[in-house]
Short mmCIF file of N, CA and C in Angstrom, two decimals:
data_model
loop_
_atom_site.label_atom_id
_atom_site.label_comp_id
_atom_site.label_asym_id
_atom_site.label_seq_id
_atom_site.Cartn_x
_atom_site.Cartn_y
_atom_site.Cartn_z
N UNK Y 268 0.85 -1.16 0.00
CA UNK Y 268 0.00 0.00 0.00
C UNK Y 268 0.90 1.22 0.00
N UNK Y 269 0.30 2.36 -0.58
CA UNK Y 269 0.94 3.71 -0.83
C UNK Y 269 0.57 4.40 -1.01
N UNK Y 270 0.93 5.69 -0.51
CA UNK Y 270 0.38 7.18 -0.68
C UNK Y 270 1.27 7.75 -2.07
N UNK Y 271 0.81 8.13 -3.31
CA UNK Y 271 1.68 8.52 -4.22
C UNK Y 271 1.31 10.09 -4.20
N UNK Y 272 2.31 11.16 -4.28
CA UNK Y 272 2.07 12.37 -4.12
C UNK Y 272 2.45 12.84 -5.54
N UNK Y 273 1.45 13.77 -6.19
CA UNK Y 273 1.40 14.57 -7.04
C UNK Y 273 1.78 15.90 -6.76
N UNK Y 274 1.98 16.82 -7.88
CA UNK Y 274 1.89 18.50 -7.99
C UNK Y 274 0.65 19.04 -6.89
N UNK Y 275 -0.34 18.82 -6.74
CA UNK Y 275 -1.35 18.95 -6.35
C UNK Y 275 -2.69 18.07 -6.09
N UNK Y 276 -2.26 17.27 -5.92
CA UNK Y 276 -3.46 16.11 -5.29
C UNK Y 276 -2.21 14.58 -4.99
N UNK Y 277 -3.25 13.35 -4.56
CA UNK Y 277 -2.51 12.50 -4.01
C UNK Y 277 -3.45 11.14 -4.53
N UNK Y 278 -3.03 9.93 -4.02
CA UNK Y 278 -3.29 8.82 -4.53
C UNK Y 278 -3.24 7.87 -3.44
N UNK Y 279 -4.18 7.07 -3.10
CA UNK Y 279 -3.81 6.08 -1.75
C UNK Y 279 -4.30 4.76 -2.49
N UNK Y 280 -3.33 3.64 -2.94
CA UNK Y 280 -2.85 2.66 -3.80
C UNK Y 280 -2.69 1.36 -2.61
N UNK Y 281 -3.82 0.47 -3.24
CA UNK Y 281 -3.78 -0.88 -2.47
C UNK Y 281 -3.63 -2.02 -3.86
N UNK Y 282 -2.89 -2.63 -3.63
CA UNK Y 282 -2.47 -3.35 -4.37
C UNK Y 282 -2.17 -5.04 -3.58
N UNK Y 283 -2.87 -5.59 -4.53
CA UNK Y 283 -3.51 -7.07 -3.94
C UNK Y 283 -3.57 -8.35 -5.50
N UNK Y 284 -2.20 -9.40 -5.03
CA UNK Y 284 -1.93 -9.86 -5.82
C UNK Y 284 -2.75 -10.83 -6.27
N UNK Y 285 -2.45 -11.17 -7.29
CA UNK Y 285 -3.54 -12.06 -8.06
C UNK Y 285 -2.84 -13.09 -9.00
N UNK Y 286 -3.32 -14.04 -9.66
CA UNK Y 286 -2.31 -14.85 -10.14
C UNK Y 286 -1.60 -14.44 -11.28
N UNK Y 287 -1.77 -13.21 -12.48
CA UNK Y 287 -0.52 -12.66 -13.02
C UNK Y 287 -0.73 -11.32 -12.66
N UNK Y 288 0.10 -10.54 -12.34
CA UNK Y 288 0.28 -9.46 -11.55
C UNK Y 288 -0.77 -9.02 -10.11
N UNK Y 289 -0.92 -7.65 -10.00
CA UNK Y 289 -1.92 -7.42 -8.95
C UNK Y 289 -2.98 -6.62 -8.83
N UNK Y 290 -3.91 -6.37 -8.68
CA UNK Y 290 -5.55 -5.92 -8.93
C UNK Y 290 -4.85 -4.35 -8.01
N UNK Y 291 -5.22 -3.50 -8.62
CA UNK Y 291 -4.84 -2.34 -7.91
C UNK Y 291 -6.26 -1.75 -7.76
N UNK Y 292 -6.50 -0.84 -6.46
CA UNK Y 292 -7.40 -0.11 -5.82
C UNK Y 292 -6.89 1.42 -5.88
N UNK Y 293 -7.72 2.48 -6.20
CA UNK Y 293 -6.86 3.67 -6.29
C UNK Y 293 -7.90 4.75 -5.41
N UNK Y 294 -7.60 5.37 -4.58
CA UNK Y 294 -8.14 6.37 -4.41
C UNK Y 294 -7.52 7.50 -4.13
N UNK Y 295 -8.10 8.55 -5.14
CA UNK Y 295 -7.79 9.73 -5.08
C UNK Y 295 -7.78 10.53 -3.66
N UNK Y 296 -6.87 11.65 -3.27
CA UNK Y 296 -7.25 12.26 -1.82
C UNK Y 296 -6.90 13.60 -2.42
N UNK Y 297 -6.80 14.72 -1.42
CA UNK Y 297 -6.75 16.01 -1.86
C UNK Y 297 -5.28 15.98 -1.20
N UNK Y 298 -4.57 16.63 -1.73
CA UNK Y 298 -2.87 16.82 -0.98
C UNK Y 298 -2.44 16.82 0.62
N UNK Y 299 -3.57 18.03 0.98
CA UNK Y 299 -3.62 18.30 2.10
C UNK Y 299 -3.99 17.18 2.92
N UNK Y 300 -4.71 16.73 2.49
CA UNK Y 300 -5.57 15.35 3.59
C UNK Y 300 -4.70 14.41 3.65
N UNK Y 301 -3.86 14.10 2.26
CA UNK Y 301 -2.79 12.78 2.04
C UNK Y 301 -1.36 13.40 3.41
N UNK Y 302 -1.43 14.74 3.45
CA UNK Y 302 -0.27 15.05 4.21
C UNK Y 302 -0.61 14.66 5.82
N UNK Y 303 -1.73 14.67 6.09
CA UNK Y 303 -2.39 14.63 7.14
C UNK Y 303 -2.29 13.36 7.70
N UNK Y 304 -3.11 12.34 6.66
CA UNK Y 304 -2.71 10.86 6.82
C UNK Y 304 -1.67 9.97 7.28
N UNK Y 305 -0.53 10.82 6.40
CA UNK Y 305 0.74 10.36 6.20
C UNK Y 305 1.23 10.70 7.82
N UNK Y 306 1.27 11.80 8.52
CA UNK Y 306 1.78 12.54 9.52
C UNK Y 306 1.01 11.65 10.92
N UNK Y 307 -0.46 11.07 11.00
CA UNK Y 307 -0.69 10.85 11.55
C UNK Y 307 -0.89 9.23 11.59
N UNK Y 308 -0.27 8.83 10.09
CA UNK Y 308 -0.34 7.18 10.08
C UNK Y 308 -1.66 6.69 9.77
N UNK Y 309 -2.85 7.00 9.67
CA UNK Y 309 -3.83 6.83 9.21
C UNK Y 309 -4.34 6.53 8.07
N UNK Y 310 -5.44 6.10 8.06
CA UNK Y 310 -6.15 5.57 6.35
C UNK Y 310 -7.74 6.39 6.23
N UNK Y 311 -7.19 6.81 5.48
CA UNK Y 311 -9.09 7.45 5.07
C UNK Y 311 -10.03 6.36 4.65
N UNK Y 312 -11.38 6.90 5.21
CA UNK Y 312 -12.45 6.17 4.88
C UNK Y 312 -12.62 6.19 3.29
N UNK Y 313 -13.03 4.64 3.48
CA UNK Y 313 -13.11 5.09 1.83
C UNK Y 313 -12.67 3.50 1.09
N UNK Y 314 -12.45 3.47 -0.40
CA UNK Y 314 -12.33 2.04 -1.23
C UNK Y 314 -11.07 1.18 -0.64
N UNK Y 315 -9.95 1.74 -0.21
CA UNK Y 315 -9.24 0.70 0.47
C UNK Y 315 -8.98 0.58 1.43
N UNK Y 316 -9.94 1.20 2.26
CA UNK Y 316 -10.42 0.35 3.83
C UNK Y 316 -11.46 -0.26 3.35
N UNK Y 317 -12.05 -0.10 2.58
CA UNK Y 317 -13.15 -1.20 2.36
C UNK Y 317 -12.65 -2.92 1.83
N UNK Y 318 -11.69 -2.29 1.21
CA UNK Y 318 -10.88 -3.89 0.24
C UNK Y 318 -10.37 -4.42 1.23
N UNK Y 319 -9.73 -3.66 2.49
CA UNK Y 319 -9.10 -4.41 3.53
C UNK Y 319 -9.83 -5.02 4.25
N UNK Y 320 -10.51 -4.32 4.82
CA UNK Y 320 -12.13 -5.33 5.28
C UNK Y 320 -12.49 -6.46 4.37
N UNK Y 321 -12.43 -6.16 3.30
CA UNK Y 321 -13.15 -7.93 2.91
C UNK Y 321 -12.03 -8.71 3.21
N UNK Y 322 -10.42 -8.82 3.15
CA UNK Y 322 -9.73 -9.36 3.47
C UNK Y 322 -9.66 -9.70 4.67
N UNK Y 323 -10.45 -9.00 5.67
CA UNK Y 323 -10.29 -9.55 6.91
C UNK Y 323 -9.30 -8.61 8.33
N UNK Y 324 -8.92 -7.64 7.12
CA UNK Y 324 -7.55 -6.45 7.92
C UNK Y 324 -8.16 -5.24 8.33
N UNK Y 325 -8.67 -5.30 9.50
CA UNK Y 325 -9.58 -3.78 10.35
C UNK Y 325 -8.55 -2.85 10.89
N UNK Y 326 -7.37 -3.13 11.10
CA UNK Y 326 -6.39 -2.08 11.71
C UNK Y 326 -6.54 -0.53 11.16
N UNK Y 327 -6.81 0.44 11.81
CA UNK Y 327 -6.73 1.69 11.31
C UNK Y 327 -5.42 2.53 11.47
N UNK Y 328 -4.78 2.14 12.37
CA UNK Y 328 -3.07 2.46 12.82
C UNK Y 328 -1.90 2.38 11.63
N UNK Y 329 -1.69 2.49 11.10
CA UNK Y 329 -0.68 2.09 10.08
C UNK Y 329 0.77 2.75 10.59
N UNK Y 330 1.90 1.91 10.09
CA UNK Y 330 3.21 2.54 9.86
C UNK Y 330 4.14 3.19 8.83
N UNK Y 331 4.25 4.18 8.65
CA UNK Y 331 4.87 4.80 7.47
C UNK Y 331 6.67 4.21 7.66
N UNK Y 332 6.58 3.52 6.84
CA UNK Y 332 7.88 2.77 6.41
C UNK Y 332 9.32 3.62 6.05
N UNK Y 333 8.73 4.89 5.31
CA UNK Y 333 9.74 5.69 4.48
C UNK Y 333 9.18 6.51 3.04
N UNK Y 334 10.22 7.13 2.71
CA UNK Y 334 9.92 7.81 1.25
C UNK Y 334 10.65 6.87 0.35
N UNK Y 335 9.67 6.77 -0.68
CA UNK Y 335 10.30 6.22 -2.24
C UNK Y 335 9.95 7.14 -2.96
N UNK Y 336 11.35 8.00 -3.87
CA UNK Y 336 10.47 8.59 -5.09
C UNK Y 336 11.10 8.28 -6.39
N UNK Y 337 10.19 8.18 -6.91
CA UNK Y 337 9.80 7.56 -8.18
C UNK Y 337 9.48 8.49 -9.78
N UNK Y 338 11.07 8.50 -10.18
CA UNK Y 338 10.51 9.05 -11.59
C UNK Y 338 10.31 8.14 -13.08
N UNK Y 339 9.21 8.51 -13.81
CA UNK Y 339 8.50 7.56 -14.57
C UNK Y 339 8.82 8.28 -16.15
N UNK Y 340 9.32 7.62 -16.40
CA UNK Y 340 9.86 7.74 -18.03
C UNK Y 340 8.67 6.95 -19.25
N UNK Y 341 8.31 7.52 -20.03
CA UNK Y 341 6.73 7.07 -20.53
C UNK Y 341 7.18 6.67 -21.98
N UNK Y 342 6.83 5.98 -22.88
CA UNK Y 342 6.65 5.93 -24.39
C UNK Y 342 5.57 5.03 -24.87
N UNK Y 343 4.95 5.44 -25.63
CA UNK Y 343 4.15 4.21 -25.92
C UNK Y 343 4.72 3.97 -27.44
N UNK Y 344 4.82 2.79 -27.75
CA UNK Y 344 5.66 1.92 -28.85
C UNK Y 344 4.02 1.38 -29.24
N UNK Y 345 5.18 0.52 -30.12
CA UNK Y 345 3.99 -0.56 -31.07
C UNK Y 345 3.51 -1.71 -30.17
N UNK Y 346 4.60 -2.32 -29.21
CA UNK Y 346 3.70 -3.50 -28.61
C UNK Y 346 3.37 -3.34 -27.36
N UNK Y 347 3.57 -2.26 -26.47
CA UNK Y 347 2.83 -1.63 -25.70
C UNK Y 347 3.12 0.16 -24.75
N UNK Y 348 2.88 0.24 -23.75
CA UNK Y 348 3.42 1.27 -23.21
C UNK Y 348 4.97 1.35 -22.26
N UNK Y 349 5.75 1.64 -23.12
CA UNK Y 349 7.23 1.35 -22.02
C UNK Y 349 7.76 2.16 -21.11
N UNK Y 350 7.79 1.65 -19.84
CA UNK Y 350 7.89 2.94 -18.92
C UNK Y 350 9.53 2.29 -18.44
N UNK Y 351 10.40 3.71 -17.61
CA UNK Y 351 11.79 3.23 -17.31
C UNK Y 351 11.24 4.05 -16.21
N UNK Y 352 11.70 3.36 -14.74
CA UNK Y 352 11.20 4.25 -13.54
C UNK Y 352 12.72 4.32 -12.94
N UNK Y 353 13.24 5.49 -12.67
CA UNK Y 353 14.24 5.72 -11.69
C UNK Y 353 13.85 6.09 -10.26
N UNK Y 354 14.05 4.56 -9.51
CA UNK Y 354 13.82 5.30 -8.04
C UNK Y 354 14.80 5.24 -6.80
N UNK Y 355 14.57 6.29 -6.04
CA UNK Y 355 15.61 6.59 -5.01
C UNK Y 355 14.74 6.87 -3.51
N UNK Y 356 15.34 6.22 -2.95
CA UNK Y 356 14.96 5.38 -1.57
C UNK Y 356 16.34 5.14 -0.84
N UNK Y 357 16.35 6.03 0.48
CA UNK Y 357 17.47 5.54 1.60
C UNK Y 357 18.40 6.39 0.56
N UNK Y 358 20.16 5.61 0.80
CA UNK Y 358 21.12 5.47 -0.03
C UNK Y 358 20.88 5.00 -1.62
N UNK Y 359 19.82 4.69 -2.11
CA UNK Y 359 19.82 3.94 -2.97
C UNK Y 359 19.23 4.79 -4.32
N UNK Y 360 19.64 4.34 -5.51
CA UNK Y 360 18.93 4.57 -6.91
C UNK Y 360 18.96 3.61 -7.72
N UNK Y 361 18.08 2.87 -8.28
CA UNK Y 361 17.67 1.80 -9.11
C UNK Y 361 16.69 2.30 -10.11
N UNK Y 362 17.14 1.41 -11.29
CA UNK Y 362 16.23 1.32 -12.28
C UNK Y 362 15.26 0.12 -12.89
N UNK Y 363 13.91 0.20 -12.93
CA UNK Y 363 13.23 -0.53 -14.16
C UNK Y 363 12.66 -0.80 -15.14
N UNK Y 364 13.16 -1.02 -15.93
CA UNK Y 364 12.13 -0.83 -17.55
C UNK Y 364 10.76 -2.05 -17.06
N UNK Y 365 9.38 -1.55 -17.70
CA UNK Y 365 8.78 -2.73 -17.96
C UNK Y 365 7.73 -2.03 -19.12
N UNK Y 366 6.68 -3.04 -19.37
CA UNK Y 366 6.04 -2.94 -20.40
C UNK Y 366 4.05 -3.34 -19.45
N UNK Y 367 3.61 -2.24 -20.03
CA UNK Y 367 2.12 -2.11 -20.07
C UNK Y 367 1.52 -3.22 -20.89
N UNK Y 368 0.64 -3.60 -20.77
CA UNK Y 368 0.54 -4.02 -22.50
C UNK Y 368 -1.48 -4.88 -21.92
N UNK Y 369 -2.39 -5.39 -22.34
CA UNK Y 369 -3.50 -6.16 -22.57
C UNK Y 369 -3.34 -7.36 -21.86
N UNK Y 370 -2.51 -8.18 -23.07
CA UNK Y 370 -2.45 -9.54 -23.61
C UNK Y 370 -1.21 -9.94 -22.86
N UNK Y 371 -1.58 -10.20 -21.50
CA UNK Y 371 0.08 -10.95 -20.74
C UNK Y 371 1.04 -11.67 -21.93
N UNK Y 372 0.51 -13.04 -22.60
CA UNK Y 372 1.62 -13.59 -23.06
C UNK Y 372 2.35 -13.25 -24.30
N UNK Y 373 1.47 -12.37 -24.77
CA UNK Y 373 2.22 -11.29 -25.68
C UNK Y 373 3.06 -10.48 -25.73
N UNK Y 374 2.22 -9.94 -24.57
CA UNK Y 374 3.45 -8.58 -24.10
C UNK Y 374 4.69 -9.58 -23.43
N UNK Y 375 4.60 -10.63 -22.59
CA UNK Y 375 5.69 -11.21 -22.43
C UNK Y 375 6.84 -11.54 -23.50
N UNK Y 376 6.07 -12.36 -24.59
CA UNK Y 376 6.94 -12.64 -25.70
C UNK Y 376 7.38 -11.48 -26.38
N UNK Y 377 6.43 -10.21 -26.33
CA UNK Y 377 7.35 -8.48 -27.12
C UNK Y 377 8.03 -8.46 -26.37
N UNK Y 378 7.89 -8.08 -25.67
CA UNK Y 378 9.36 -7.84 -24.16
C UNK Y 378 10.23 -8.16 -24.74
N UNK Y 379 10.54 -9.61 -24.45
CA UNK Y 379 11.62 -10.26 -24.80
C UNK Y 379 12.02 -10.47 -26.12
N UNK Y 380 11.24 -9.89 -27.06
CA UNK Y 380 12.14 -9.92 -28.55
C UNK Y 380 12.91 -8.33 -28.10
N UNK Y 381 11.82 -6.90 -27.63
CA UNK Y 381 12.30 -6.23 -27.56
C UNK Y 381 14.12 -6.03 -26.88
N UNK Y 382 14.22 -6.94 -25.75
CA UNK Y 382 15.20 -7.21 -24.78
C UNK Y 382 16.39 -7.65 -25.75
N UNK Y 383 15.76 -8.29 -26.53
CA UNK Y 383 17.06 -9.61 -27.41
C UNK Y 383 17.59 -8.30 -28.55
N UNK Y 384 16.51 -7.78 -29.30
CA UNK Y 384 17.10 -6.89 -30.21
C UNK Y 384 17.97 -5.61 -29.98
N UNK Y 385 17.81 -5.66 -28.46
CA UNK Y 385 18.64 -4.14 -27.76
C UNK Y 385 19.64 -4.56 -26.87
N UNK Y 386 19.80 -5.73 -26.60
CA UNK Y 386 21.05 -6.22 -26.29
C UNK Y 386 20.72 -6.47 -24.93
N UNK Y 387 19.67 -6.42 -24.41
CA UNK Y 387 19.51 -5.62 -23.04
C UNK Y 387 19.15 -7.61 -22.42
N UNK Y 388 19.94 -7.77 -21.16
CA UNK Y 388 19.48 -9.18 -20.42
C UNK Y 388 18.71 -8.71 -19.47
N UNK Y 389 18.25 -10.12 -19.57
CA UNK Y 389 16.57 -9.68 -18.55
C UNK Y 389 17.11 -9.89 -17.17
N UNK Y 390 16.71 -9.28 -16.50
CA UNK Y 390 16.63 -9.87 -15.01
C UNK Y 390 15.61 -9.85 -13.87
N UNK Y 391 14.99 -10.52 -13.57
CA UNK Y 391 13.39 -10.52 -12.80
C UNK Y 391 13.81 -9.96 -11.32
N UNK Y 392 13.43 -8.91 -11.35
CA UNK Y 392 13.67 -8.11 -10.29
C UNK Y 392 12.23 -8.14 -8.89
N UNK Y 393 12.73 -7.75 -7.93
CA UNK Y 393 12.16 -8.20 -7.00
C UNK Y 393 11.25 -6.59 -6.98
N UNK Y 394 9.87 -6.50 -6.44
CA UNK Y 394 9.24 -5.48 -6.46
C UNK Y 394 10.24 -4.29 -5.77
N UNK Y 395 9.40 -3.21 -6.31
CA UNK Y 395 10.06 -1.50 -5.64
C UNK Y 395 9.78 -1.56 -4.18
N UNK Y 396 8.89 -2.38 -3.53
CA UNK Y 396 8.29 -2.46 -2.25
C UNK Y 396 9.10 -3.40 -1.38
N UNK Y 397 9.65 -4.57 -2.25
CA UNK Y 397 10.83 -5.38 -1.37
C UNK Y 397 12.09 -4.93 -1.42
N UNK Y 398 12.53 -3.84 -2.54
CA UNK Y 398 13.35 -3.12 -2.65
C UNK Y 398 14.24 -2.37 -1.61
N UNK Y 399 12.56 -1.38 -1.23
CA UNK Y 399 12.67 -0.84 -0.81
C UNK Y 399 12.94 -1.51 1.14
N UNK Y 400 12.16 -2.33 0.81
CA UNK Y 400 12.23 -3.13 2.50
C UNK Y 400 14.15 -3.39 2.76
N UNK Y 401 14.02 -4.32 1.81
CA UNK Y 401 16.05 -4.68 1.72
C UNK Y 401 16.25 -3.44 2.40
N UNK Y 402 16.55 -2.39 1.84
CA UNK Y 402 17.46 -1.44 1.69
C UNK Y 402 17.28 -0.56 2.89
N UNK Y 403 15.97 -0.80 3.57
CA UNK Y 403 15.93 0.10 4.83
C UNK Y 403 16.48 -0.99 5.97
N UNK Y 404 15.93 -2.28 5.54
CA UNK Y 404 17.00 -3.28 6.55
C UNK Y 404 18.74 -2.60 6.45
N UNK Y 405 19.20 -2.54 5.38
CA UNK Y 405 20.96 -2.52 5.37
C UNK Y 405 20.81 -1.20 5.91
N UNK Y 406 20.17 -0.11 5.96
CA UNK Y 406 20.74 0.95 6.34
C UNK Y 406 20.30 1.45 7.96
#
């Protein structure tokens, strides 16, 4: 789960895996309120306290872990949307390319012609969220 901060408004992101990738929940907040949240550890009423409830998770207390920020590099190509995210967290800056796309085993198989024709080796990277966990462990 995550608070993503914009220019002027905010985003509170529950994300709940599923068997190929993960069903995302989005709710919009106003800046001010997301700052509020954040400061006091809290979750607004609203679609993902509701998703947590069907799961069974009533806690209203939350712990703010840290800052990740996240810049998002955009193109949309022929076999789908290619984003390169540079993010920096703790000591750290990492990068990942991935691909948007419909049709999982498609976009899997573009990927990887894309990967082969640019020289580029794949490597299955562990989420920005375990990333980010590692890296506040080492530091």
């Amino acid at each position: 789960m995550r608070i993503r901060t914009f220019e002027d408004w905010a985003e509170l992101t529950l994300k709940v895996p599923q068997s190929v990738g993960n069903m995302e929940y989005n709710q919009k907040l106003q800046l001010k309120d997301a700052e509020n949240y954040l400061a006091k550890e809290e979750l607004p009423q609203g679609l993902v306290l509701d998703e947590l409830a069907k799961h069974g998770i009533q806690n209203k207390k939350w712990q703010v872990l840290g800052c990740l920020t996240t810049l998002r590099y955009e193109m949309q190509t022929a076999i789908g949307l290619m984003a390169l995210d540079e993010s920096q967290y703790f000591d750290m800056t990492d990068y990942e390319l991935e691909l948007e796309v419909e049709n999982h085993e498609q976009g899997k198989q573009d990927f990887q012609q894309f990967l082969e024709e640019n020289q580029i080796s794949y490597q299955k990277a562990p989420s920005k969220l375990v990333r980010f966990v590692k890296s506040m462990k080492n530091s």
